[in-house]
PDB file of C-alpha atoms and ligand atoms in Angstrom:
ATOM      1  CA  MET A  16     -50.420   1.602 -19.223  1.00  0.00           C
ATOM      2  CA  SER A  17     -53.745   0.024 -18.104  1.00  0.00           C
ATOM      3  CA  LEU A  18     -54.911  -1.004 -14.279  1.00  0.00           C
ATOM      4  CA  LEU A  19     -56.283  -4.140 -12.971  1.00  0.00           C
ATOM      5  CA  LYS A  20     -57.740  -3.846  -9.736  1.00  0.00           C
ATOM      6  CA  ILE A  21     -59.668  -6.947  -7.393  1.00  0.00           C
ATOM      7  CA  SER A  22     -61.132  -6.683  -4.775  1.00  0.00           C
ATOM      8  CA  ASN A  23     -62.770  -8.281  -1.709  1.00  0.00           C
ATOM      9  CA  LEU A  24     -64.152 -11.254  -4.553  1.00  0.00           C
ATOM     10  CA  GLN A  25     -65.510 -14.197  -2.411  1.00  0.00           C
ATOM     11  CA  LYS A  26     -66.830 -17.486  -4.533  1.00  0.00           C
ATOM     12  CA  THR A  27     -67.927 -20.226  -2.491  1.00  0.00           C
ATOM     13  CA  TYR A  28     -69.576 -23.836  -4.794  1.00  0.00           C
ATOM     14  CA  PRO A  29     -72.348 -25.528  -4.718  1.00  0.00           C
ATOM     15  CA  ASN A  30     -70.773 -28.158  -2.781  1.00  0.00           C
ATOM     16  CA  GLY A  31     -69.952 -26.084  -0.722  1.00  0.00           C
ATOM     17  CA  THR A  32     -65.628 -25.268  -1.780  1.00  0.00           C
ATOM     18  CA  HIS A  33     -65.115 -22.422  -0.597  1.00  0.00           C
ATOM     19  CA  ALA A  34     -62.712 -21.438  -3.754  1.00  0.00           C
ATOM     20  CA  LEU A  35     -62.263 -17.967  -3.617  1.00  0.00           C
ATOM     21  CA  ASN A  36     -61.273 -16.046   0.113  1.00  0.00           C
ATOM     22  CA  ASP A  37     -61.818 -12.596  -0.028  1.00  0.00           C
ATOM     23  CA  VAL A  38     -59.062 -12.038  -2.858  1.00  0.00           C
ATOM     24  CA  THR A  39     -57.986  -8.413  -3.475  1.00  0.00           C
ATOM     25  CA  LEU A  40     -55.105  -7.890  -5.692  1.00  0.00           C
ATOM     26  CA  GLU A  41     -53.687  -4.876  -8.146  1.00  0.00           C
ATOM     27  CA  ILE A  42     -51.841  -5.575 -11.183  1.00  0.00           C
ATOM     28  CA  GLY A  43     -50.263  -2.873 -13.413  1.00  0.00           C
ATOM     29  CA  ASN A  44     -49.058  -3.352 -16.770  1.00  0.00           C
ATOM     30  CA  GLY A  45     -45.949  -6.540 -16.888  1.00  0.00           C
ATOM     31  CA  MET A  46     -45.467 -10.040 -15.945  1.00  0.00           C
ATOM     32  CA  PHE A  47     -48.100 -11.554 -12.985  1.00  0.00           C
ATOM     33  CA  GLY A  48     -47.555 -14.297 -12.224  1.00  0.00           C
ATOM     34  CA  LEU A  49     -49.910 -15.941  -9.894  1.00  0.00           C
ATOM     35  CA  LEU A  50     -48.659 -19.270  -8.453  1.00  0.00           C
ATOM     36  CA  GLY A  51     -50.511 -21.798  -5.603  1.00  0.00           C
ATOM     37  CA  PRO A  52     -50.050 -25.794  -5.369  1.00  0.00           C
ATOM     38  CA  ASN A  53     -53.015 -28.042  -7.609  1.00  0.00           C
ATOM     39  CA  GLY A  54     -56.486 -27.042  -5.873  1.00  0.00           C
ATOM     40  CA  ALA A  55     -55.551 -23.335  -4.389  1.00  0.00           C
ATOM     41  CA  GLY A  56     -57.943 -21.138  -6.349  1.00  0.00           C
ATOM     42  CA  LYS A  57     -56.181 -20.084  -9.935  1.00  0.00           C
ATOM     43  CA  SER A  58     -58.213 -20.642 -11.907  1.00  0.00           C
ATOM     44  CA  SER A  59     -61.542 -20.007  -9.868  1.00  0.00           C
ATOM     45  CA  LEU A  60     -59.795 -16.646 -10.461  1.00  0.00           C
ATOM     46  CA  MET A  61     -58.833 -16.562 -13.997  1.00  0.00           C
ATOM     47  CA  ARG A  62     -62.436 -17.700 -14.850  1.00  0.00           C
ATOM     48  CA  THR A  63     -63.777 -15.243 -12.986  1.00  0.00           C
ATOM     49  CA  LEU A  64     -61.551 -12.373 -14.583  1.00  0.00           C
ATOM     50  CA  ALA A  65     -62.410 -14.097 -18.012  1.00  0.00           C
ATOM     51  CA  THR A  66     -66.261 -13.926 -17.323  1.00  0.00           C
ATOM     52  CA  LEU A  67     -66.431 -17.041 -17.945  1.00  0.00           C
ATOM     53  CA  GLN A  68     -68.255 -17.703 -14.724  1.00  0.00           C
ATOM     54  CA  GLU A  69     -68.750 -15.020 -12.082  1.00  0.00           C
ATOM     55  CA  ALA A  70     -67.957 -14.471  -8.116  1.00  0.00           C
ATOM     56  CA  ASP A  71     -70.470 -13.866  -5.720  1.00  0.00           C
ATOM     57  CA  SER A  72     -69.248 -11.076  -4.301  1.00  0.00           C
ATOM     58  CA  GLY A  73     -66.715  -8.349  -4.873  1.00  0.00           C
ATOM     59  CA  SER A  74     -65.691  -6.444  -7.507  1.00  0.00           C
ATOM     60  CA  ALA A  75     -62.416  -7.041 -10.671  1.00  0.00           C
ATOM     61  CA  PHE A  76     -61.985  -3.319 -12.213  1.00  0.00           C
ATOM     62  CA  LEU A  77     -60.300  -3.918 -15.861  1.00  0.00           C
ATOM     63  CA  ASP A  78     -59.575   0.468 -16.018  1.00  0.00           C
ATOM     64  CA  ASP A  79     -62.898   2.066 -15.950  1.00  0.00           C
ATOM     65  CA  ILE A  80     -64.870  -1.044 -16.651  1.00  0.00           C
ATOM     66  CA  ASN A  81     -66.798  -3.373 -13.385  1.00  0.00           C
ATOM     67  CA  ILE A  82     -65.815  -7.094 -15.039  1.00  0.00           C
ATOM     68  CA  LEU A  83     -68.044  -8.503 -12.937  1.00  0.00           C
ATOM     69  CA  GLU A  84     -70.979  -5.895 -14.855  1.00  0.00           C
ATOM     70  CA  ASP A  85     -69.800  -5.863 -18.358  1.00  0.00           C
ATOM     71  CA  PRO A  86     -68.502  -8.572 -19.634  1.00  0.00           C
ATOM     72  CA  LYS A  87     -69.422  -7.783 -22.351  1.00  0.00           C
ATOM     73  CA  SER A  88     -66.887  -4.662 -22.890  1.00  0.00           C
ATOM     74  CA  VAL A  89     -64.178  -7.344 -21.783  1.00  0.00           C
ATOM     75  CA  ARG A  90     -64.471  -9.448 -23.415  1.00  0.00           C
ATOM     76  CA  LYS A  91     -63.244  -6.081 -26.630  1.00  0.00           C
ATOM     77  CA  VAL A  92     -60.174  -6.225 -24.774  1.00  0.00           C
ATOM     78  CA  LEU A  93     -59.426 -10.198 -23.422  1.00  0.00           C
ATOM     79  CA  GLY A  94     -56.883 -12.534 -24.544  1.00  0.00           C
ATOM     80  CA  TYR A  95     -57.453 -16.157 -22.999  1.00  0.00           C
ATOM     81  CA  LEU A  96     -55.435 -18.788 -22.889  1.00  0.00           C
ATOM     82  CA  PRO A  97     -56.777 -21.820 -21.356  1.00  0.00           C
ATOM     83  CA  GLN A  98     -55.019 -25.385 -19.803  1.00  0.00           C
ATOM     84  CA  GLU A  99     -56.045 -26.294 -23.008  1.00  0.00           C
ATOM     85  CA  PHE A 100     -56.440 -25.210 -25.909  1.00  0.00           C
ATOM     86  CA  GLY A 101     -58.696 -27.062 -28.297  1.00  0.00           C
ATOM     87  CA  VAL A 102     -57.490 -26.398 -31.855  1.00  0.00           C
ATOM     88  CA  TYR A 103     -59.308 -28.058 -34.378  1.00  0.00           C
ATOM     89  CA  PRO A 104     -58.202 -30.992 -36.139  1.00  0.00           C
ATOM     90  CA  ARG A 105     -57.779 -30.756 -39.639  1.00  0.00           C
ATOM     91  CA  ILE A 106     -57.157 -26.935 -40.357  1.00  0.00           C
ATOM     92  CA  THR A 107     -53.901 -24.600 -41.365  1.00  0.00           C
ATOM     93  CA  ALA A 108     -52.707 -22.764 -39.040  1.00  0.00           C
ATOM     94  CA  PHE A 109     -53.794 -20.126 -41.217  1.00  0.00           C
ATOM     95  CA  GLN A 110     -57.578 -20.836 -41.142  1.00  0.00           C
ATOM     96  CA  LEU A 111     -57.857 -21.825 -37.924  1.00  0.00           C
ATOM     97  CA  LEU A 112     -56.430 -17.770 -36.982  1.00  0.00           C
ATOM     98  CA  ASP A 113     -58.214 -16.428 -39.384  1.00  0.00           C
ATOM     99  CA  HIS A 114     -61.139 -17.929 -38.654  1.00  0.00           C
ATOM    100  CA  LEU A 115     -60.913 -16.808 -34.548  1.00  0.00           C
ATOM    101  CA  ALA A 116     -60.169 -13.445 -36.234  1.00  0.00           C
ATOM    102  CA  THR A 117     -63.919 -13.344 -37.335  1.00  0.00           C
ATOM    103  CA  LEU A 118     -65.524 -14.724 -34.604  1.00  0.00           C
ATOM    104  CA  LYS A 119     -63.297 -11.864 -32.465  1.00  0.00           C
ATOM    105  CA  GLY A 120     -65.500  -8.977 -35.478  1.00  0.00           C
ATOM    106  CA  VAL A 121     -62.656  -9.497 -37.344  1.00  0.00           C
ATOM    107  CA  THR A 122     -64.576  -8.582 -40.893  1.00  0.00           C
ATOM    108  CA  ASN A 123     -62.907  -7.319 -43.333  1.00  0.00           C
ATOM    109  CA  GLY A 124     -60.847  -9.981 -45.637  1.00  0.00           C
ATOM    110  CA  ARG A 125     -57.764  -8.302 -46.191  1.00  0.00           C
ATOM    111  CA  GLU A 126     -57.285  -6.351 -42.780  1.00  0.00           C
ATOM    112  CA  ARG A 127     -57.552  -9.929 -41.215  1.00  0.00           C
ATOM    113  CA  LYS A 128     -55.136 -12.072 -43.857  1.00  0.00           C
ATOM    114  CA  GLU A 129     -53.387  -8.748 -42.453  1.00  0.00           C
ATOM    115  CA  LEU A 130     -53.624  -9.561 -38.787  1.00  0.00           C
ATOM    116  CA  VAL A 131     -53.355 -12.871 -39.400  1.00  0.00           C
ATOM    117  CA  GLU A 132     -49.748 -12.908 -40.965  1.00  0.00           C
ATOM    118  CA  TYR A 133     -48.659 -10.749 -38.564  1.00  0.00           C
ATOM    119  CA  LEU A 134     -49.805 -12.996 -35.656  1.00  0.00           C
ATOM    120  CA  LEU A 135     -48.250 -15.372 -37.547  1.00  0.00           C
ATOM    121  CA  GLU A 136     -44.661 -13.679 -38.109  1.00  0.00           C
ATOM    122  CA  LYS A 137     -45.002 -12.472 -34.379  1.00  0.00           C
ATOM    123  CA  VAL A 138     -45.057 -16.116 -33.154  1.00  0.00           C
ATOM    124  CA  ASN A 139     -42.734 -17.467 -35.663  1.00  0.00           C
ATOM    125  CA  LEU A 140     -45.256 -20.032 -37.220  1.00  0.00           C
ATOM    126  CA  PHE A 141     -45.610 -18.289 -40.361  1.00  0.00           C
ATOM    127  CA  ASN A 142     -43.448 -21.090 -42.450  1.00  0.00           C
ATOM    128  CA  GLU A 143     -45.570 -23.290 -41.305  1.00  0.00           C
ATOM    129  CA  ARG A 144     -48.824 -21.661 -41.558  1.00  0.00           C
ATOM    130  CA  ASN A 145     -50.423 -24.315 -44.338  1.00  0.00           C
ATOM    131  CA  LYS A 146     -50.039 -27.044 -42.658  1.00  0.00           C
ATOM    132  CA  ASN A 147     -51.912 -28.741 -40.726  1.00  0.00           C
ATOM    133  CA  VAL A 148     -52.264 -28.085 -36.510  1.00  0.00           C
ATOM    134  CA  LYS A 149     -53.077 -31.123 -35.825  1.00  0.00           C
ATOM    135  CA  GLY A 150     -49.192 -32.412 -36.271  1.00  0.00           C
ATOM    136  CA  PHE A 151     -48.462 -29.143 -34.153  1.00  0.00           C
ATOM    137  CA  SER A 152     -45.848 -29.926 -31.211  1.00  0.00           C
ATOM    138  CA  GLY A 153     -47.182 -28.824 -27.912  1.00  0.00           C
ATOM    139  CA  GLY A 154     -44.871 -26.049 -28.055  1.00  0.00           C
ATOM    140  CA  MET A 155     -46.993 -24.996 -31.634  1.00  0.00           C
ATOM    141  CA  LYS A 156     -49.939 -25.156 -30.539  1.00  0.00           C
ATOM    142  CA  GLN A 157     -49.597 -22.867 -27.650  1.00  0.00           C
ATOM    143  CA  ARG A 158     -47.354 -20.085 -29.828  1.00  0.00           C
ATOM    144  CA  ILE A 159     -51.015 -20.304 -32.358  1.00  0.00           C
ATOM    145  CA  GLY A 160     -52.710 -20.198 -28.572  1.00  0.00           C
ATOM    146  CA  ILE A 161     -50.740 -16.597 -27.686  1.00  0.00           C
ATOM    147  CA  ALA A 162     -51.501 -16.513 -31.057  1.00  0.00           C
ATOM    148  CA  GLN A 163     -55.682 -16.272 -31.134  1.00  0.00           C
ATOM    149  CA  ALA A 164     -54.788 -14.509 -27.599  1.00  0.00           C
ATOM    150  CA  LEU A 165     -53.201 -11.905 -29.431  1.00  0.00           C
ATOM    151  CA  ILE A 166     -56.167 -11.276 -31.712  1.00  0.00           C
ATOM    152  CA  LYS A 167     -57.769  -7.458 -31.378  1.00  0.00           C
ATOM    153  CA  SER A 168     -54.733  -5.241 -29.094  1.00  0.00           C
ATOM    154  CA  PRO A 169     -56.108  -7.337 -26.177  1.00  0.00           C
ATOM    155  CA  LYS A 170     -55.210  -4.724 -22.537  1.00  0.00           C
ATOM    156  CA  LEU A 171     -54.848  -8.357 -20.718  1.00  0.00           C
ATOM    157  CA  ILE A 172     -53.770 -11.283 -21.492  1.00  0.00           C
ATOM    158  CA  ILE A 173     -54.925 -14.756 -19.221  1.00  0.00           C
ATOM    159  CA  VAL A 174     -52.839 -17.477 -18.913  1.00  0.00           C
ATOM    160  CA  ASP A 175     -53.670 -20.210 -17.362  1.00  0.00           C
ATOM    161  CA  GLU A 176     -51.207 -23.158 -16.466  1.00  0.00           C
ATOM    162  CA  PRO A 177     -48.846 -22.599 -20.115  1.00  0.00           C
ATOM    163  CA  THR A 178     -45.775 -24.571 -20.059  1.00  0.00           C
ATOM    164  CA  ALA A 179     -47.755 -27.943 -18.927  1.00  0.00           C
ATOM    165  CA  GLY A 180     -46.346 -30.680 -21.508  1.00  0.00           C
ATOM    166  CA  LEU A 181     -43.550 -28.488 -23.086  1.00  0.00           C
ATOM    167  CA  ASP A 182     -40.411 -29.503 -23.601  1.00  0.00           C
ATOM    168  CA  PRO A 183     -37.610 -27.644 -21.930  1.00  0.00           C
ATOM    169  CA  GLY A 184     -36.729 -25.685 -25.703  1.00  0.00           C
ATOM    170  CA  GLU A 185     -40.511 -25.432 -26.170  1.00  0.00           C
ATOM    171  CA  ARG A 186     -40.923 -23.858 -22.522  1.00  0.00           C
ATOM    172  CA  ASN A 187     -38.028 -21.337 -23.123  1.00  0.00           C
ATOM    173  CA  ARG A 188     -39.891 -19.842 -26.375  1.00  0.00           C
ATOM    174  CA  PHE A 189     -42.915 -19.331 -25.183  1.00  0.00           C
ATOM    175  CA  HIS A 190     -41.749 -17.562 -22.240  1.00  0.00           C
ATOM    176  CA  ASN A 191     -39.315 -14.855 -24.713  1.00  0.00           C
ATOM    177  CA  LEU A 192     -42.635 -14.689 -26.782  1.00  0.00           C
ATOM    178  CA  LEU A 193     -44.958 -14.025 -23.613  1.00  0.00           C
ATOM    179  CA  ALA A 194     -41.986 -11.387 -21.854  1.00  0.00           C
ATOM    180  CA  GLU A 195     -41.799  -9.718 -25.245  1.00  0.00           C
ATOM    181  CA  VAL A 196     -46.039  -9.132 -25.648  1.00  0.00           C
ATOM    182  CA  GLY A 197     -45.674  -8.969 -22.252  1.00  0.00           C
ATOM    183  CA  GLU A 198     -44.343  -5.125 -22.665  1.00  0.00           C
ATOM    184  CA  GLU A 199     -47.327  -3.788 -23.680  1.00  0.00           C
ATOM    185  CA  VAL A 200     -50.467  -5.209 -22.064  1.00  0.00           C
ATOM    186  CA  ILE A 201     -51.024  -6.597 -18.437  1.00  0.00           C
ATOM    187  CA  ILE A 202     -49.915 -10.430 -18.967  1.00  0.00           C
ATOM    188  CA  ILE A 203     -51.518 -13.270 -15.156  1.00  0.00           C
ATOM    189  CA  LEU A 204     -49.390 -16.978 -16.003  1.00  0.00           C
ATOM    190  CA  SER A 205     -51.092 -18.393 -13.665  1.00  0.00           C
ATOM    191  CA  THR A 206     -48.742 -21.530 -12.954  1.00  0.00           C
ATOM    192  CA  HIS A 207     -47.946 -23.394 -10.312  1.00  0.00           C
ATOM    193  CA  ILE A 208     -44.593 -23.700 -11.577  1.00  0.00           C
ATOM    194  CA  VAL A 209     -42.494 -22.017  -9.054  1.00  0.00           C
ATOM    195  CA  GLU A 210     -39.214 -21.491 -11.990  1.00  0.00           C
ATOM    196  CA  ASP A 211     -42.301 -20.022 -14.338  1.00  0.00           C
ATOM    197  CA  VAL A 212     -42.446 -17.560 -12.765  1.00  0.00           C
ATOM    198  CA  LYS A 213     -39.078 -16.843 -11.221  1.00  0.00           C
ATOM    199  CA  GLU A 214     -37.622 -16.098 -15.145  1.00  0.00           C
ATOM    200  CA  LEU A 215     -40.633 -14.007 -16.377  1.00  0.00           C
ATOM    201  CA  CYS A 216     -42.145 -11.921 -13.530  1.00  0.00           C
ATOM    202  CA  THR A 217     -41.324  -9.123 -11.673  1.00  0.00           C
ATOM    203  CA  ASP A 218     -44.827  -8.773 -10.052  1.00  0.00           C
ATOM    204  CA  MET A 219     -46.836 -12.351  -7.952  1.00  0.00           C
ATOM    205  CA  ALA A 220     -48.193 -13.832  -5.868  1.00  0.00           C
ATOM    206  CA  ILE A 221     -48.558 -16.933  -3.648  1.00  0.00           C
ATOM    207  CA  MET A 222     -52.582 -18.134  -3.542  1.00  0.00           C
ATOM    208  CA  ASN A 223     -53.305 -21.259  -1.252  1.00  0.00           C
ATOM    209  CA  LEU A 224     -57.013 -22.821   0.485  1.00  0.00           C
ATOM    210  CA  GLY A 225     -58.793 -19.893  -1.846  1.00  0.00           C
ATOM    211  CA  GLU A 226     -56.646 -16.883  -0.194  1.00  0.00           C
ATOM    212  CA  ILE A 227     -53.894 -14.925  -1.257  1.00  0.00           C
ATOM    213  CA  VAL A 228     -51.097 -15.687   1.201  1.00  0.00           C
ATOM    214  CA  TYR A 229     -48.098 -13.627  -0.379  1.00  0.00           C
ATOM    215  CA  LYS A 230     -48.243 -10.354  -3.069  1.00  0.00           C
ATOM    216  CA  GLY A 231     -44.757  -8.585  -4.340  1.00  0.00           C
ATOM    217  CA  SER A 232     -41.868  -8.999  -5.691  1.00  0.00           C
ATOM    218  CA  PRO A 233     -40.136 -12.237  -6.281  1.00  0.00           C
ATOM    219  CA  ALA A 234     -36.991 -10.115  -4.787  1.00  0.00           C
ATOM    220  CA  ASN A 235     -38.128  -8.753  -1.842  1.00  0.00           C
ATOM    221  CA  ALA A 236     -40.040 -12.407  -1.216  1.00  0.00           C
ATOM    222  CA  LEU A 237     -36.318 -13.936  -1.238  1.00  0.00           C
ATOM    223  CA  THR A 238     -34.840 -10.376   0.690  1.00  0.00           C
ATOM    224  CA  GLU A 239     -37.666 -11.572   3.365  1.00  0.00           C
ATOM    225  CA  LEU A 240     -35.979 -15.318   4.289  1.00  0.00           C
ATOM    226  CA  HIS A 241     -32.776 -14.587   3.273  1.00  0.00           C
ATOM    227  CA  GLY A 242     -30.516 -16.189   6.585  1.00  0.00           C
ATOM    228  CA  LYS A 243     -33.490 -18.294   7.477  1.00  0.00           C
ATOM    229  CA  ILE A 244     -33.430 -20.820   4.899  1.00  0.00           C
ATOM    230  CA  TRP A 245     -31.074 -24.662   6.199  1.00  0.00           C
ATOM    231  CA  ARG A 246     -30.622 -27.458   4.403  1.00  0.00           C
ATOM    232  CA  LYS A 247     -29.685 -30.663   5.378  1.00  0.00           C
ATOM    233  CA  THR A 248     -29.223 -34.812   3.980  1.00  0.00           C
ATOM    234  CA  ILE A 249     -31.095 -37.554   6.005  1.00  0.00           C
ATOM    235  CA  GLN A 250     -31.645 -40.443   6.142  1.00  0.00           C
ATOM    236  CA  ARG A 251     -34.625 -41.764   4.944  1.00  0.00           C
ATOM    237  CA  SER A 252     -36.026 -43.323   8.268  1.00  0.00           C
ATOM    238  CA  GLU A 253     -35.040 -39.815   9.945  1.00  0.00           C
ATOM    239  CA  LYS A 254     -37.648 -38.156   7.654  1.00  0.00           C
ATOM    240  CA  GLU A 255     -40.765 -37.912  10.794  1.00  0.00           C
ATOM    241  CA  THR A 256     -37.755 -37.237  13.916  1.00  0.00           C
ATOM    242  CA  TYR A 257     -36.597 -33.839  11.509  1.00  0.00           C
ATOM    243  CA  LYS A 258     -40.865 -32.912  11.106  1.00  0.00           C
ATOM    244  CA  GLN A 259     -41.529 -32.341  14.653  1.00  0.00           C
ATOM    245  CA  ASN A 260     -38.195 -30.784  15.685  1.00  0.00           C
ATOM    246  CA  TYR A 261     -37.767 -28.648  12.638  1.00  0.00           C
ATOM    247  CA  ARG A 262     -40.566 -26.384  10.791  1.00  0.00           C
ATOM    248  CA  VAL A 263     -39.295 -27.957   7.749  1.00  0.00           C
ATOM    249  CA  ILE A 264     -40.921 -26.349   5.116  1.00  0.00           C
ATOM    250  CA  SER A 265     -39.893 -29.166   1.412  1.00  0.00           C
ATOM    251  CA  ASP A 266     -37.990 -31.917   1.217  1.00  0.00           C
ATOM    252  CA  LYS A 267     -37.757 -33.557  -2.047  1.00  0.00           C
ATOM    253  CA  MET A 268     -35.135 -36.580  -2.685  1.00  0.00           C
ATOM    254  CA  VAL A 269     -31.585 -35.961  -4.344  1.00  0.00           C
ATOM    255  CA  ALA A 270     -29.214 -38.802  -4.549  1.00  0.00           C
ATOM    256  CA  GLY A 271     -31.645 -41.071  -3.318  1.00  0.00           C
ATOM    257  CA  LEU A 272     -31.763 -39.267   0.430  1.00  0.00           C
ATOM    258  CA  PRO A 273     -34.069 -36.464   1.055  1.00  0.00           C
ATOM    259  CA  GLN A 274     -32.635 -33.319   1.094  1.00  0.00           C
ATOM    260  CA  LEU A 275     -34.589 -30.823   3.889  1.00  0.00           C
ATOM    261  CA  HIS A 276     -35.149 -27.304   3.945  1.00  0.00           C
ATOM    262  CA  ILE A 277     -36.135 -25.851   7.237  1.00  0.00           C
ATOM    263  CA  LEU A 278     -37.218 -22.354   8.336  1.00  0.00           C
ATOM    264  CA  SER A 279     -34.985 -20.949  11.024  1.00  0.00           C
ATOM    265  CA  ASP A 280     -34.252 -17.422  12.803  1.00  0.00           C
ATOM    266  CA  THR A 281     -30.839 -18.626  14.184  1.00  0.00           C
ATOM    267  CA  ASP A 282     -28.091 -21.723  13.718  1.00  0.00           C
ATOM    268  CA  PRO A 283     -30.227 -24.692  13.995  1.00  0.00           C
ATOM    269  CA  GLY A 284     -27.238 -26.630  14.226  1.00  0.00           C
ATOM    270  CA  ASN A 285     -26.836 -30.522  14.388  1.00  0.00           C
ATOM    271  CA  GLY A 286     -25.396 -30.143  10.779  1.00  0.00           C
ATOM    272  CA  PHE A 287     -27.422 -27.727   9.016  1.00  0.00           C
ATOM    273  CA  ILE A 288     -26.016 -25.166   6.629  1.00  0.00           C
ATOM    274  CA  GLN A 289     -27.795 -22.168   5.822  1.00  0.00           C
ATOM    275  CA  VAL A 290     -28.368 -21.682   1.824  1.00  0.00           C
ATOM    276  CA  GLU A 291     -29.707 -18.675  -0.619  1.00  0.00           C
ATOM    277  CA  PRO A 292     -33.273 -18.550  -0.638  1.00  0.00           C
ATOM    278  CA  GLY A 293     -34.781 -19.620  -4.066  1.00  0.00           C
ATOM    279  CA  LEU A 294     -38.844 -18.930  -4.380  1.00  0.00           C
ATOM    280  CA  GLU A 295     -39.753 -21.966  -3.598  1.00  0.00           C
ATOM    281  CA  ASP A 296     -38.252 -22.509  -0.309  1.00  0.00           C
ATOM    282  CA  VAL A 297     -40.265 -18.055  -0.801  1.00  0.00           C
ATOM    283  CA  PHE A 298     -43.670 -20.986  -2.350  1.00  0.00           C
ATOM    284  CA  PHE A 299     -42.881 -23.839   0.499  1.00  0.00           C
ATOM    285  CA  THR A 300     -43.025 -21.360   2.972  1.00  0.00           C
ATOM    286  CA  LYS A 301     -46.138 -19.076   2.224  1.00  0.00           C
ATOM    287  CA  ILE A 302     -48.153 -22.066   1.265  1.00  0.00           C
ATOM    288  CA  ASN A 303     -46.956 -23.999   4.241  1.00  0.00           C
ATOM    289  CA  ALA A 304     -47.806 -21.213   6.846  1.00  0.00           C
ATOM    290  CA  ALA A 305     -49.817 -22.844   9.305  1.00  0.00           C
ATOM    291  CA  VAL A 306     -47.311 -25.488  10.183  1.00  0.00           C
ATOM    292  CA  PRO A 307     -46.090 -24.930  13.640  1.00  0.00           C
ATOM    293  CA  ALA A 308     -42.781 -24.112  14.246  1.00  0.00           C
TER     294      ALA A 308
HETATM  295  P1  ADP B 430     -55.996 -23.894  -9.494  1.00  0.00           P
HETATM  296  O1  ADP B 430     -56.150 -22.971 -10.671  1.00  0.00           O
HETATM  297  O2  ADP B 430     -54.999 -23.246  -7.801  1.00  0.00           O
HETATM  298  O3  ADP B 430     -55.718 -25.808  -9.384  1.00  0.00           O
HETATM  299  P2  ADP B 430     -59.273 -24.058  -9.078  1.00  0.00           P
HETATM  300  O4  ADP B 430     -59.124 -22.740  -8.906  1.00  0.00           O
HETATM  301  O5  ADP B 430     -59.125 -25.061 -10.478  1.00  0.00           O
HETATM  302  O6  ADP B 430     -57.817 -24.653  -8.001  1.00  0.00           O
HETATM  303  O7  ADP B 430     -59.983 -25.248  -8.065  1.00  0.00           O
HETATM  304  C1  ADP B 430     -60.249 -24.416  -6.601  1.00  0.00           C
HETATM  305  C2  ADP B 430     -61.175 -25.933  -5.720  1.00  0.00           C
HETATM  306  O8  ADP B 430     -61.707 -24.942  -6.168  1.00  0.00           O
HETATM  307  C3  ADP B 430     -60.207 -27.027  -5.615  1.00  0.00           C
HETATM  308  O9  ADP B 430     -60.601 -27.628  -4.151  1.00  0.00           O
HETATM  309  C4  ADP B 430     -61.409 -27.504  -7.212  1.00  0.00           C
HETATM  310  O10 ADP B 430     -61.744 -28.767  -6.402  1.00  0.00           O
HETATM  311  C5  ADP B 430     -62.396 -26.622  -6.542  1.00  0.00           C
HETATM  312  N1  ADP B 430     -62.986 -26.603  -7.711  1.00  0.00           N
HETATM  313  C6  ADP B 430     -62.773 -25.738  -8.532  1.00  0.00           C
HETATM  314  N2  ADP B 430     -63.852 -25.948  -9.422  1.00  0.00           N
HETATM  315  C7  ADP B 430     -64.893 -26.571  -8.987  1.00  0.00           C
HETATM  316  C8  ADP B 430     -66.407 -25.968  -9.994  1.00  0.00           C
HETATM  317  N3  ADP B 430     -66.854 -26.072 -10.458  1.00  0.00           N
HETATM  318  N4  ADP B 430     -66.830 -27.311  -8.567  1.00  0.00           N
HETATM  319  C9  ADP B 430     -66.748 -26.961  -7.424  1.00  0.00           C
HETATM  320  N5  ADP B 430     -65.323 -27.130  -7.098  1.00  0.00           N
HETATM  321  C10 ADP B 430     -64.921 -26.931  -7.451  1.00  0.00           C
END
């Protein structure tokens, strides 16, 4: 059982963007969802934990490893799947993993062959092992990405925006693979897609403008909002008026008309009906917290 302890991380880029503002989180084994809109600071946090960039202050420990001060030790127990896993064009899946395993220090040839075959089996690409990765679909490339992240039995796996560009079938297969791997290690799944977190994670945090605005289980977040979400379909021309009069947390087009979700402790009347909150309501409530009631 491992524990990742992140305390008071701060990061301001040279252009003045305050990307991490006092980020504090504790993350144990299993799948942890880090949810936030684009620009929230997720990648800044992931890159800091993956030792690809430095924080200005604060600390991060993976068990007894000081991530900020001892990046070499972290890298030995870290698997990182970046937003875009740059695959090498004209080599086979087997050759690619063999090469990456060599880079990661698996120098014994026989041991490496066994490891690569095991990984190919694990991500269900064994039958494709002699094909060029260049011709792989997005989902297959992501599975190769997971396979390389698993080399050397990591304690911590960081997956940054993994399902962008995957079709629904590929996304399901990728989710199942993550869930299976996630039982043994800490996996942080950074994403702006609410569904990814809903389906996979027992614990999560929501980030906005560099800050953690929620931490806890998806289930608790839903309970918090129970009875407070109301829905109404309106005319497009009415949108601004509604936004002035209610605490609108989302509006989306359904069959050509805006469907509002508003937050209200009491029955707002006026044709609104109460609905069960979804994780998307949690997301928008947390990131729009500054909207006046
Ligand atoms: P996310 O992954 O949630 O989309 P990022 O961590 O990529 O968020 O970005 C957080 C904020 O920091 C954004 O405003 C982004 O424009 C800014 N940012 C990210 N990287 C840099 C950088 N290298 N230099 C300056 N600003 C950056």
